[in-house]
Coordinates of C-alpha atoms in Angstrom, one line a residue:
M1315 CA -40.1 -5.6 3.4
K1316 CA -40.4 -4.6 -0.3
T1317 CA -40.6 -7.2 -3.0
T1318 CA -39.5 -6.0 -6.5
L1319 CA -37.8 -7.3 -9.5
F1320 CA -34.5 -6.4 -7.9
S1321 CA -35.1 -8.7 -4.9
I1322 CA -35.6 -11.8 -7.1
L1323 CA -32.5 -13.9 -7.0
L1324 CA -31.8 -14.5 -10.7
G1325 CA -28.2 -15.9 -10.2
S1326 CA -26.1 -17.2 -7.5
C1327 CA -22.7 -16.0 -6.4
T1328 CA -20.7 -17.8 -3.7
L1329 CA -19.1 -16.0 -0.8
P1330 CA -22.3 -15.0 1.0
M1331 CA -22.5 -11.5 2.5
L1332 CA -25.0 -9.8 4.8
H1333 CA -25.7 -7.0 2.4
A1334 CA -28.7 -6.0 0.4
Q1335 CA -29.0 -7.2 -3.2
E1336 CA -26.3 -9.8 -2.6
K1337 CA -27.1 -11.7 -5.8
L1338 CA -28.0 -9.8 -8.9
V1339 CA -28.2 -10.0 -12.6
S1340 CA -28.0 -6.5 -14.0
E1341 CA -30.7 -5.2 -16.3
V1342 CA -28.2 -2.9 -18.1
W1343 CA -24.9 -4.8 -18.5
V1344 CA -24.1 -8.5 -18.5
A1345 CA -20.7 -9.7 -19.9
D1346 CA -21.6 -13.4 -19.9
Q1347 CA -23.4 -14.1 -23.2
G1348 CA -24.9 -17.4 -21.9
N1349 CA -23.4 -19.4 -24.7
G1350 CA -19.9 -20.1 -23.5
T1351 CA -18.6 -16.7 -24.5
Y1352 CA -18.3 -13.3 -22.9
K1353 CA -18.1 -9.7 -24.1
N1354 CA -15.8 -6.9 -23.0
P1355 CA -15.7 -5.0 -20.9
V1356 CA -16.5 -7.7 -18.3
L1357 CA -17.1 -4.8 -15.8
Y1358 CA -18.7 -1.8 -17.4
A1359 CA -17.8 0.3 -14.3
D1360 CA -15.0 2.4 -13.0
Y1361 CA -12.8 -0.2 -11.4
S1362 CA -9.7 1.6 -12.5
D1363 CA -6.1 0.2 -12.3
P1364 CA -7.5 -3.3 -11.6
D1365 CA -5.4 -6.1 -10.1
V1366 CA -6.5 -9.7 -9.8
I1367 CA -5.4 -12.9 -8.1
R1368 CA -6.5 -16.5 -7.9
V1369 CA -6.7 -18.4 -4.6
G1370 CA -7.6 -22.0 -5.2
E1371 CA -10.7 -21.8 -7.4
D1372 CA -11.7 -18.3 -6.5
Y1373 CA -10.7 -15.0 -8.1
Y1374 CA -10.4 -11.6 -6.4
L1375 CA -10.1 -8.2 -7.9
T1376 CA -9.5 -4.7 -6.4
S1377 CA -8.9 -1.3 -7.9
S1378 CA -8.2 2.3 -7.2
S1379 CA -10.8 3.9 -5.0
I1380 CA -9.0 7.3 -4.7
G1381 CA -10.6 9.2 -1.8
C1382 CA -13.9 7.4 -1.8
L1383 CA -14.9 5.4 1.3
P1384 CA -15.4 2.5 2.0
G1385 CA -12.2 2.1 0.0
L1386 CA -10.7 -0.8 -1.9
Q1387 CA -13.8 -2.6 -2.9
I1388 CA -13.0 -6.3 -3.5
L1389 CA -14.8 -8.3 -6.2
H1390 CA -15.1 -12.0 -6.3
S1391 CA -15.6 -14.4 -9.2
K1392 CA -15.5 -18.1 -10.0
D1393 CA -14.8 -17.7 -13.7
L1394 CA -13.3 -14.2 -14.3
V1395 CA -16.5 -13.1 -16.1
N1396 CA -19.2 -13.0 -13.5
W1397 CA -18.2 -10.7 -10.6
H1398 CA -19.8 -9.6 -7.3
I1399 CA -18.6 -7.1 -4.7
A1400 CA -17.5 -9.3 -1.8
G1401 CA -16.0 -6.9 0.7
V1402 CA -14.0 -3.7 1.3
A1403 CA -10.5 -3.5 2.7
I1404 CA -10.8 0.1 4.0
P1405 CA -14.3 0.2 5.6
H1406 CA -14.3 3.6 7.3
S1407 CA -11.3 6.0 7.0
L1408 CA -7.9 6.7 5.5
P1409 CA -5.0 8.3 7.2
P1410 CA -5.1 10.9 8.5
V1411 CA -8.4 9.8 9.9
T1412 CA -9.3 13.2 11.3
N1413 CA -9.5 14.6 7.8
I1414 CA -13.1 14.4 6.6
A1415 CA -12.8 16.8 3.6
P1416 CA -13.2 15.3 0.2
Q1417 CA -9.8 14.2 -1.3
H1418 CA -10.6 14.4 -5.0
G1419 CA -7.9 12.6 -7.0
N1420 CA -5.9 11.7 -3.9
R1421 CA -5.3 8.8 -1.5
V1422 CA -5.7 5.2 -2.9
W1423 CA -3.9 4.8 -6.2
A1424 CA -3.3 1.6 -8.2
P1425 CA -3.5 -1.2 -5.5
C1426 CA -2.0 -4.6 -5.7
I1427 CA -3.7 -7.6 -4.1
R1428 CA -1.7 -10.7 -3.2
H1429 CA -2.2 -13.9 -1.1
H1430 CA 0.7 -15.3 0.8
N1431 CA 0.9 -17.9 3.7
G1432 CA -2.8 -17.8 4.3
L1433 CA -3.1 -14.0 4.3
F1434 CA -4.5 -11.5 1.8
Y1435 CA -2.4 -8.4 1.3
I1436 CA -3.3 -5.2 -0.5
F1437 CA -0.6 -2.5 -1.1
W1438 CA -1.4 0.9 -2.6
G1439 CA 0.3 4.2 -3.1
D1440 CA -0.8 7.5 -1.6
P1441 CA 0.9 10.0 -3.8
D1442 CA 1.3 12.5 -0.9
Q1443 CA 2.3 10.0 1.9
G1444 CA 3.8 6.9 0.6
I1445 CA 3.1 3.1 0.3
F1446 CA 0.4 1.6 2.5
M1447 CA -0.5 -2.0 3.2
V1448 CA -3.5 -3.8 4.8
K1449 CA -3.9 -7.5 5.4
A1450 CA -6.6 -10.0 6.4
K1451 CA -7.3 -13.7 6.7
N1452 CA -10.5 -13.3 4.7
V1453 CA -11.5 -10.8 2.1
K1454 CA -14.7 -10.1 4.1
G1455 CA -12.4 -8.9 6.9
P1456 CA -11.6 -7.8 9.4
W1457 CA -8.7 -6.0 7.7
S1458 CA -5.8 -4.5 9.6
E1459 CA -5.4 -0.8 10.0
P1460 CA -3.3 0.7 7.2
V1461 CA 0.5 0.4 7.7
L1462 CA 2.8 3.0 6.1
V1463 CA 5.4 0.7 4.6
K1464 CA 7.5 3.4 2.9
A1465 CA 7.0 7.1 3.7
S1466 CA 7.9 9.2 0.6
K1467 CA 6.0 11.8 -1.4
G1468 CA 5.5 10.8 -5.0
I1469 CA 6.0 7.0 -4.9
I1470 CA 3.0 5.1 -6.2
D1471 CA 1.8 1.8 -7.8
P1472 CA 3.4 -0.8 -5.4
T1473 CA 3.6 -4.5 -6.1
P1474 CA 5.2 -7.0 -3.7
L1475 CA 7.0 -10.3 -4.4
W1476 CA 7.8 -13.0 -1.9
D1477 CA 10.9 -14.7 -3.4
D1478 CA 11.9 -18.3 -3.2
D1479 CA 14.7 -17.6 -0.7
G1480 CA 12.4 -15.8 1.7
R1481 CA 13.3 -12.3 0.8
V1482 CA 10.5 -9.8 0.0
Y1483 CA 10.7 -7.1 -2.6
L1484 CA 8.6 -4.2 -3.6
A1485 CA 8.5 -2.6 -7.0
H1486 CA 6.9 0.8 -7.5
A1487 CA 6.7 3.8 -9.8
Y1488 CA 6.9 7.6 -9.3
A1489 CA 4.2 10.3 -9.8
G1490 CA 5.7 13.2 -11.7
S1491 CA 3.3 15.6 -10.1
R1492 CA 4.7 14.9 -6.7
A1493 CA 8.2 13.4 -7.1
G1494 CA 9.3 15.5 -10.0
L1495 CA 10.2 12.3 -11.8
K1496 CA 8.2 9.7 -13.8
S1497 CA 8.6 7.1 -16.5
V1498 CA 10.8 4.9 -14.3
I1499 CA 10.3 1.7 -12.2
A1500 CA 12.2 1.1 -9.0
V1501 CA 12.6 -1.9 -6.7
C1502 CA 13.4 -2.0 -2.9
E1503 CA 13.4 -4.7 -0.3
M1504 CA 11.0 -5.2 2.6
N1505 CA 11.2 -7.0 5.9
T1506 CA 9.9 -10.5 6.1
D1507 CA 6.4 -9.5 7.3
A1508 CA 6.1 -6.8 4.6
T1509 CA 5.4 -4.0 7.0
R1510 CA 8.4 -1.7 6.2
V1511 CA 11.0 -1.1 3.6
I1512 CA 14.6 -2.0 4.6
S1513 CA 16.6 -0.8 1.6
P1514 CA 16.7 2.3 -0.7
S1515 CA 14.7 2.2 -3.9
H1516 CA 16.9 1.3 -7.0
I1517 CA 15.6 2.4 -10.4
V1518 CA 15.7 -0.8 -12.6
F1519 CA 13.8 0.4 -15.7
D1520 CA 13.9 3.8 -17.5
G1521 CA 11.1 4.3 -20.0
H1522 CA 11.9 7.9 -21.0
E1523 CA 13.0 6.9 -24.6
A1524 CA 10.7 4.0 -25.5
H1525 CA 8.0 3.9 -22.9
Q1526 CA 7.2 7.4 -21.7
T1527 CA 4.9 7.4 -18.6
C1528 CA 5.6 3.8 -17.7
E1529 CA 4.0 3.1 -14.3
G1530 CA 1.7 0.7 -12.5
P1531 CA 4.1 -2.3 -12.4
K1532 CA 3.0 -5.8 -11.4
L1533 CA 5.8 -8.1 -10.3
Y1534 CA 5.8 -11.9 -10.8
K1535 CA 8.3 -14.7 -10.9
R1536 CA 8.1 -17.6 -13.4
G1537 CA 10.7 -20.1 -14.7
G1538 CA 13.7 -18.3 -13.1
Y1539 CA 12.7 -14.9 -14.6
Y1540 CA 11.4 -11.9 -12.7
Y1541 CA 8.7 -10.3 -14.8
M1542 CA 7.3 -6.8 -14.6
F1543 CA 4.0 -6.1 -16.4
F1544 CA 3.5 -2.3 -16.7
P1545 CA 1.6 0.2 -18.8
A1546 CA 3.2 3.0 -20.8
G1547 CA 2.1 5.8 -23.1
G1548 CA -0.5 7.5 -21.0
V1549 CA -4.0 6.5 -19.7
P1550 CA -6.2 6.9 -22.8
T1551 CA -3.6 6.2 -25.4
G1552 CA -1.1 3.7 -24.0
W1553 CA 0.0 0.1 -24.3
Q1554 CA 1.2 -2.8 -22.2
V1555 CA 4.8 -3.7 -21.7
V1556 CA 6.5 -6.7 -20.1
A1557 CA 10.1 -6.6 -18.9
R1558 CA 12.1 -9.6 -17.7
S1559 CA 15.4 -10.3 -16.0
K1560 CA 17.1 -13.2 -14.1
N1561 CA 18.0 -10.6 -11.4
I1562 CA 15.4 -8.6 -9.5
Y1563 CA 17.5 -5.5 -10.0
G1564 CA 18.0 -6.0 -13.7
P1565 CA 19.1 -5.4 -16.4
Y1566 CA 15.6 -5.9 -17.9
E1567 CA 14.8 -6.7 -21.5
W1568 CA 11.3 -5.7 -22.7
R1569 CA 8.6 -6.3 -25.2
T1570 CA 5.3 -4.5 -26.0
V1571 CA 2.7 -7.3 -25.6
L1572 CA -0.7 -5.5 -26.0
A1573 CA -1.7 -2.4 -28.0
Q1574 CA -4.9 -1.1 -29.5
G1575 CA -4.1 -2.2 -33.1
D1576 CA -7.3 -2.2 -35.2
S1577 CA -9.6 -2.6 -32.2
P1578 CA -11.8 0.1 -30.8
V1579 CA -10.3 -0.4 -27.4
N1580 CA -8.1 2.6 -26.7
G1581 CA -5.2 2.6 -24.3
P1582 CA -5.4 -1.1 -23.3
H1583 CA -3.1 -1.5 -20.3
Q1584 CA -2.5 -1.6 -16.5
G1585 CA -3.8 -4.7 -14.9
G1586 CA -2.9 -8.1 -13.7
W1587 CA -2.0 -11.6 -15.0
V1588 CA -3.9 -14.6 -13.6
D1589 CA -4.1 -18.3 -14.4
T1590 CA -6.7 -21.0 -14.1
P1591 CA -6.4 -24.4 -12.5
S1592 CA -6.6 -25.8 -16.0
G1593 CA -3.4 -24.0 -17.0
E1594 CA -4.9 -21.1 -19.0
N1595 CA -3.5 -17.6 -18.7
W1596 CA -5.5 -14.4 -18.7
F1597 CA -4.9 -10.6 -18.3
M1598 CA -7.3 -8.1 -16.8
H1599 CA -6.8 -4.4 -17.7
F1600 CA -8.7 -1.1 -18.0
Q1601 CA -9.9 1.1 -20.8
D1602 CA -10.5 4.8 -20.2
V1603 CA -13.7 5.9 -21.8
G1604 CA -14.0 9.3 -20.4
A1605 CA -17.2 10.1 -18.4
A1606 CA -17.9 6.6 -17.3
G1607 CA -14.3 6.1 -16.1
R1608 CA -12.0 3.1 -16.6
L1609 CA -13.7 -0.1 -17.5
V1610 CA -12.3 -3.6 -17.0
H1611 CA -11.5 -6.0 -19.9
L1612 CA -10.5 -9.6 -19.8
Q1613 CA -7.9 -10.7 -22.4
P1614 CA -6.7 -14.2 -23.3
M1615 CA -2.9 -14.6 -22.7
K1616 CA -0.4 -17.2 -23.7
W1617 CA 3.3 -17.8 -23.1
V1618 CA 5.5 -17.9 -26.3
D1619 CA 9.3 -18.4 -25.8
E1620 CA 8.9 -17.3 -22.2
W1621 CA 7.2 -14.1 -23.2
P1622 CA 3.5 -13.3 -22.6
V1623 CA 1.3 -12.4 -25.6
I1624 CA -1.9 -10.7 -24.6
G1625 CA -5.1 -10.5 -26.6
E1626 CA -5.3 -11.7 -30.2
D1627 CA -2.0 -11.7 -32.0
K1628 CA -3.3 -11.7 -35.6
D1629 CA 0.1 -11.1 -37.3
G1630 CA 2.2 -13.2 -35.0
D1631 CA 4.6 -10.3 -34.0
G1632 CA 4.2 -11.1 -30.3
C1633 CA 1.9 -8.1 -29.6
G1634 CA -1.8 -8.8 -29.4
E1635 CA -4.8 -6.5 -29.6
P1636 CA -7.9 -6.5 -27.4
V1637 CA -10.7 -8.9 -28.1
L1638 CA -14.4 -7.9 -27.8
I1639 CA -16.0 -11.4 -27.7
W1640 CA -14.1 -14.5 -26.7
K1641 CA -14.6 -18.0 -25.2
K1642 CA -15.0 -18.0 -21.5
P1643 CA -12.1 -19.2 -19.3
N1644 CA -11.9 -22.9 -18.6
V1645 CA -12.2 -23.0 -14.8
G1646 CA -13.4 -26.6 -14.6
G1647 CA -17.0 -25.8 -14.1
T1648 CA -20.0 -23.6 -15.1
Y1649 CA -21.3 -20.9 -12.7
P1650 CA -24.4 -18.8 -12.7
I1651 CA -24.5 -15.4 -14.2
C1652 CA -24.1 -12.6 -11.6
T1653 CA -23.0 -8.9 -11.7
P1654 CA -21.9 -6.3 -9.2
Q1655 CA -24.5 -4.8 -6.9
E1656 CA -26.4 -1.7 -8.3
S1657 CA -29.9 -1.2 -7.0
D1658 CA -30.7 -1.0 -3.3
E1659 CA -34.0 -1.5 -1.5
F1660 CA -32.4 -0.5 1.8
N1661 CA -34.0 -3.4 3.6
T1662 CA -31.0 -4.3 5.8
N1663 CA -29.0 -2.5 8.5
L1664 CA -26.0 -2.2 6.3
L1665 CA -25.4 -0.1 3.2
G1666 CA -24.8 -2.0 0.0
L1667 CA -21.2 -2.5 -0.9
Q1668 CA -21.7 -0.5 -4.2
W1669 CA -22.1 2.7 -2.2
Q1670 CA -19.2 5.1 -1.4
W1671 CA -19.0 8.4 0.4
N1672 CA -16.9 11.3 -0.8
A1673 CA -14.5 11.3 2.2
N1674 CA -13.7 9.6 5.5
I1675 CA -17.0 8.5 7.0
N1676 CA -18.9 10.3 9.8
D1677 CA -21.3 7.8 11.4
Q1678 CA -23.7 10.6 12.0
W1679 CA -24.5 11.0 8.3
Y1680 CA -27.0 8.1 8.0
F1681 CA -29.2 5.5 9.5
C1682 CA -29.9 2.1 7.8
D1683 CA -33.5 1.8 9.0
Q1684 CA -34.1 -1.9 8.4
E1685 CA -37.4 -1.9 10.3
H1686 CA -39.0 0.5 7.8
G1687 CA -36.9 -0.5 4.7
R1688 CA -35.3 2.8 4.1
L1689 CA -32.1 4.8 4.3
R1690 CA -32.3 7.9 6.4
L1691 CA -29.8 10.7 5.6
Y1692 CA -29.4 13.4 8.2
S1693 CA -28.7 16.9 7.0
Y1694 CA -25.1 17.8 7.7
P1695 CA -23.7 21.3 7.6
V1696 CA -21.6 22.4 4.6
I1697 CA -18.3 24.1 5.2
E1698 CA -18.3 27.9 5.7
S1699 CA -16.4 28.3 2.4
Y1700 CA -18.9 26.1 0.5
K1701 CA -19.2 26.7 -3.2
S1702 CA -20.8 23.6 -4.6
L1703 CA -21.4 19.9 -3.9
W1704 CA -17.8 19.3 -4.9
D1705 CA -17.0 20.5 -1.3
V1706 CA -19.4 18.1 0.4
P1707 CA -18.1 14.9 2.1
N1708 CA -21.4 13.2 2.7
M1709 CA -22.2 12.5 -1.0
L1710 CA -23.4 8.9 -1.2
L1711 CA -22.6 7.7 -4.7
Q1712 CA -22.0 4.7 -6.8
K1713 CA -20.3 4.0 -10.2
F1714 CA -22.0 4.1 -13.6
P1715 CA -22.9 0.5 -14.4
A1716 CA -23.5 0.7 -18.2
P1717 CA -23.4 3.0 -21.2
N1718 CA -27.1 3.4 -21.0
F1719 CA -29.4 3.2 -17.9
K1720 CA -31.9 4.9 -15.7
G1721 CA -31.3 5.6 -12.0
T1722 CA -34.4 6.2 -10.0
M1723 CA -34.9 6.9 -6.4
K1724 CA -38.0 7.4 -4.2
L1725 CA -37.5 10.2 -1.7
K1726 CA -39.3 11.7 1.2
F1727 CA -37.8 15.0 2.5
T1728 CA -38.4 16.2 6.1
P1729 CA -36.5 19.4 6.6
S1730 CA -36.2 21.1 9.9
A1731 CA -38.7 23.8 10.8
K1732 CA -36.0 25.9 12.4
Y1733 CA -34.3 27.3 9.4
K1734 CA -34.3 27.3 5.6
G1735 CA -31.7 26.0 3.1
E1736 CA -31.6 22.3 3.8
R1737 CA -31.2 20.3 0.6
T1738 CA -31.3 16.8 -0.8
G1739 CA -31.9 15.1 -4.2
L1740 CA -30.5 13.0 -7.0
V1741 CA -27.1 13.9 -8.4
V1742 CA -24.9 12.8 -11.3
M1743 CA -21.5 13.9 -10.0
G1744 CA -18.2 14.7 -11.8
M1745 CA -16.0 17.7 -12.3
D1746 CA -19.2 19.1 -13.9
Y1747 CA -22.4 17.9 -12.3
T1748 CA -26.2 18.0 -12.5
G1749 CA -29.0 17.2 -10.2
L1750 CA -32.7 17.3 -9.2
I1751 CA -32.5 19.2 -5.9
L1752 CA -35.2 19.6 -3.2
E1753 CA -34.7 22.6 -1.0
N1754 CA -36.8 24.1 1.8
T1755 CA -37.2 27.8 1.0
E1756 CA -39.1 30.7 2.4
N1757 CA -41.9 29.9 -0.1
G1758 CA -42.0 26.2 0.6
L1759 CA -40.3 23.1 -0.7
M1760 CA -38.7 23.8 -4.1
L1761 CA -37.6 21.3 -6.8
S1762 CA -34.9 22.5 -9.1
Q1763 CA -32.8 21.1 -11.9
I1764 CA -29.3 22.5 -11.4
E1765 CA -26.0 22.1 -13.1
C1766 CA -22.5 23.2 -12.1
K1767 CA -19.6 23.5 -14.6
K1768 CA -16.0 23.3 -13.5
A1769 CA -17.0 22.4 -9.9
N1770 CA -13.4 21.2 -9.4
D1771 CA -12.2 24.7 -10.2
G1772 CA -14.6 26.7 -7.9
G1773 CA -17.6 26.7 -10.2
T1774 CA -21.0 27.3 -8.7
E1775 CA -24.5 26.1 -9.5
T1776 CA -27.0 27.5 -12.0
V1777 CA -30.7 26.7 -11.9
N1778 CA -32.3 25.6 -15.2
A1779 CA -35.8 25.0 -14.0
S1780 CA -37.7 25.1 -10.6
M1781 CA -41.1 24.6 -9.2
L1782 CA -42.8 24.5 -5.8
L1783 CA -44.0 21.1 -4.6
K1784 CA -47.3 20.4 -2.9
G1785 CA -45.9 17.4 -0.9
N1786 CA -42.6 16.1 0.4
E1787 CA -42.6 12.7 -1.4
I1788 CA -41.2 12.4 -4.9
Y1789 CA -39.6 10.1 -7.4
L1790 CA -36.4 11.4 -9.1
R1791 CA -34.8 9.9 -12.2
A1792 CA -31.6 10.4 -14.2
E1793 CA -31.5 8.8 -17.7
I1794 CA -28.0 8.3 -18.9
T1795 CA -27.3 7.9 -22.7
S1796 CA -24.1 7.3 -24.5
T1797 CA -24.6 9.0 -27.8
G1798 CA -21.9 7.4 -29.9
K1799 CA -20.6 10.9 -30.9
K1800 CA -16.9 11.5 -30.4
I1801 CA -15.6 14.3 -28.2
D1802 CA -13.3 16.7 -30.0
K1803 CA -9.8 15.6 -29.0
S1804 CA -8.7 19.2 -29.3
E1805 CA -10.7 19.8 -26.1
G1806 CA -8.8 17.0 -24.3
G1807 CA -11.5 14.4 -24.8
H1808 CA -11.0 10.9 -26.0
D1809 CA -14.3 9.0 -26.1
H1810 CA -18.0 9.1 -26.6
V1811 CA -20.3 11.9 -25.4
V1812 CA -22.5 10.8 -22.4
M1813 CA -25.7 12.8 -21.8
C1814 CA -28.1 12.9 -18.8
Q1815 CA -31.7 13.9 -18.7
M1816 CA -33.5 14.5 -15.4
S1817 CA -37.2 13.8 -14.7
Y1818 CA -39.5 13.5 -11.8
S1819 CA -42.8 11.8 -10.8
T1820 CA -45.3 12.2 -8.1
N1821 CA -46.7 8.6 -8.4
G1822 CA -43.7 6.6 -9.6
K1823 CA -45.4 5.8 -12.9
K1824 CA -45.5 8.8 -15.1
F1825 CA -42.3 10.8 -15.3
Q1826 CA -42.0 14.4 -16.5
R1827 CA -38.7 15.6 -18.0
F1828 CA -37.5 18.6 -16.1
G1829 CA -34.7 21.1 -16.9
N1830 CA -32.0 20.8 -19.5
S1831 CA -30.1 17.9 -20.9
F1832 CA -26.6 17.7 -19.5
Q1833 CA -23.3 16.4 -20.8
V1834 CA -21.7 14.2 -18.2
K1835 CA -18.1 14.6 -17.2
E1836 CA -15.8 12.3 -15.2
G1837 CA -14.5 13.2 -11.7
K1838 CA -10.9 13.6 -10.7
W1839 CA -9.2 10.3 -11.7
I1840 CA -12.6 8.5 -11.4
G1841 CA -15.6 8.1 -13.6
A1842 CA -18.9 10.0 -13.0
K1843 CA -21.1 8.7 -10.2
I1844 CA -24.8 8.8 -9.4
G1845 CA -26.3 9.1 -6.0
T1846 CA -27.7 11.4 -3.3
F1847 CA -26.9 13.7 -0.3
C1848 CA -28.5 15.7 2.5
T1849 CA -27.0 19.0 3.7
R1850 CA -27.9 22.1 5.6
P1851 CA -26.3 25.6 5.7
A1852 CA -23.1 26.2 7.7
I1853 CA -24.9 27.6 10.8
V1854 CA -24.8 26.7 14.4
S1855 CA -27.5 24.2 15.3
N1856 CA -27.7 21.0 17.3
D1857 CA -30.0 19.1 14.9
G1858 CA -31.6 19.3 11.5
G1859 CA -33.9 17.5 9.1
W1860 CA -33.5 14.4 7.1
A1861 CA -34.2 12.6 3.8
D1862 CA -35.7 9.1 3.7
I1863 CA -34.6 7.1 0.6
D1864 CA -37.1 4.2 0.1
Y1865 CA -35.1 2.7 -2.8
F1866 CA -32.6 3.4 -5.5
R1867 CA -32.9 1.3 -8.7
I1868 CA -30.9 0.9 -11.8
E1869 CA -33.1 0.0 -14.8
K1870 CA -33.1 -0.1 -18.6

C-alpha cells in the first residue's frame, strides 16, 4: 500500500464510504477560509444545474451528469461549504442499457433531488426520451432502476412536489432543440408513488417576452404559495426568477431575484433553495466559466414580503447580486474542512467516485487491483468508423477541480505482442482535446503529444512531438493554467482562456515539457475533463494488452 500526502487524512467528512481517498483536503481549491467565512465558488468543478436538499442536519447535492457514468454523483455536506462525493444514483448504465456509444450532450439533464416519507428521489430529463426517476432509502444506495415517469421527446428539467392534500405534481420545461418550443414552464400531476404522470402538461408560465429561455424550474410550497425558482436569459448571461401563485396551475406573478449586477459572476442562476435548522435560507447555483464548466456558488437568501431575495441586495430593489466571500451558514456546529475526491492511489477494489466513463460501462474495461495498488485498463477495440478519442466510450475521466493545477499519473504500458496500434496515455478532453499518448508501433513504443481540434465535428488528431521510449514505465503530467485573458465574445466565448502544457518524466522527479501548449475547450454541455484510456485497433482478436495506472494525483 502506498503512503503519500494524499493518503493523510487532513479532514473528516461523515457518511463513510468504501472508496479510496474518502477524506481529502484539496491542494488546489478550498472554499472554507478557516475563519468563519467561505469563498465562491464553493465547488470549483463542473457540477452543472445543481440541486440541493437538507435532510435533518445533512445536505445533499446532485447535478447534471449528461452521458457520463456512473451518473448522478451525490455530494454530502454538513455546512453547505465543505462537500464530499458520497454516492452515485446511476452506478452502471442508462436506458437503453445496450447502447455503449458515447452520448455527448445527451441523457441526464438538470436533476432534482428530494426526500419524502423516508425515501430519496431524483428526477431528471432525458431530452430524447422523457422524465426519469430513481429512488433509494440511502444516498449510498442501492438505487432503483430508472423509471420512465413521462415519455415525451423534448421535456426536461423536472421537479416534483408532494402537496399537503396528498396529490403529487411535476413541473418541467421544454428543450427547443427537441420539442420545437422553449421559454415556458408546465405542470402535470403524478400518481401517489411518483412513478407515472396521470394528467396532461399544462403550461403555467410563458417567458417569451420577459424571461426568454426560462427553464430548470424548482417547485416549492411555503406559506400557502406555490413557488417556482427558475433561470432565464441563457446559460452564460442569465438571471434567476421566482414566480408564485396560490394555485399550482397559476396565474403566477414573478420577480427577478438574482442577477450579475456589478459582480464578476456571469449568468448566476439555476439551482436550489435550502434552509438550515437555525432558520437561515441559502441558494446554490452555477456559473458557466467556459472550459472548466459550470461551477457551484452558495448565496445567502432571505424572505422579504413573502419573496426571496438572493445574494447581496445593495440597493434594496429586491434583486441581489452574487457574493464572493461571506459568513458561513449557521448550522449549529463547526465541521472539519473537506473537499470532493480528486487524487487516487488505486489502493482499493473500487474506483473512486470522482471517476466517470464516457458511456454505459462495460465491466471488461478495467480491474481495480487492490493487491498491487494499481488500476489496470484493458485495451478495448475502437469502432470501425473511429476518427478520434471523441468516439471512445472507455475514457476514464474526472472534472477539473480548480483554475490552476497539475494532474500527474504514473503509467506502465504492456501492449500485446500480436499486433500494433494499442494506445494509452494522459488526456485533457473536450470538444478540442490534447494528450500525451503511448502507442506500440513497428519501431517500438512511441510517446507523442497530440491535439485534436473540433473532435465533436469529426476532427482528427495531429502530432506535435514524438519520441521513441526505452522502457514502458513513464510519468505523465498536464499543467492547467487559467490565464486571466478573456476569450473574444465574437467567437462565442464568455470567460477566461485556460491553457494546458504537457510534460513527462522517467523518474517522477524531473519533468520535461513536451509538445505544444494547448488552449482547453469544454465538452458538450460539460466542462473539460482530465484522465486516461486504453484502446486497440478495430480488429478481430480475443485479447489485448493493458495499461497499469499506479496513481493519479492532483497537485499545485
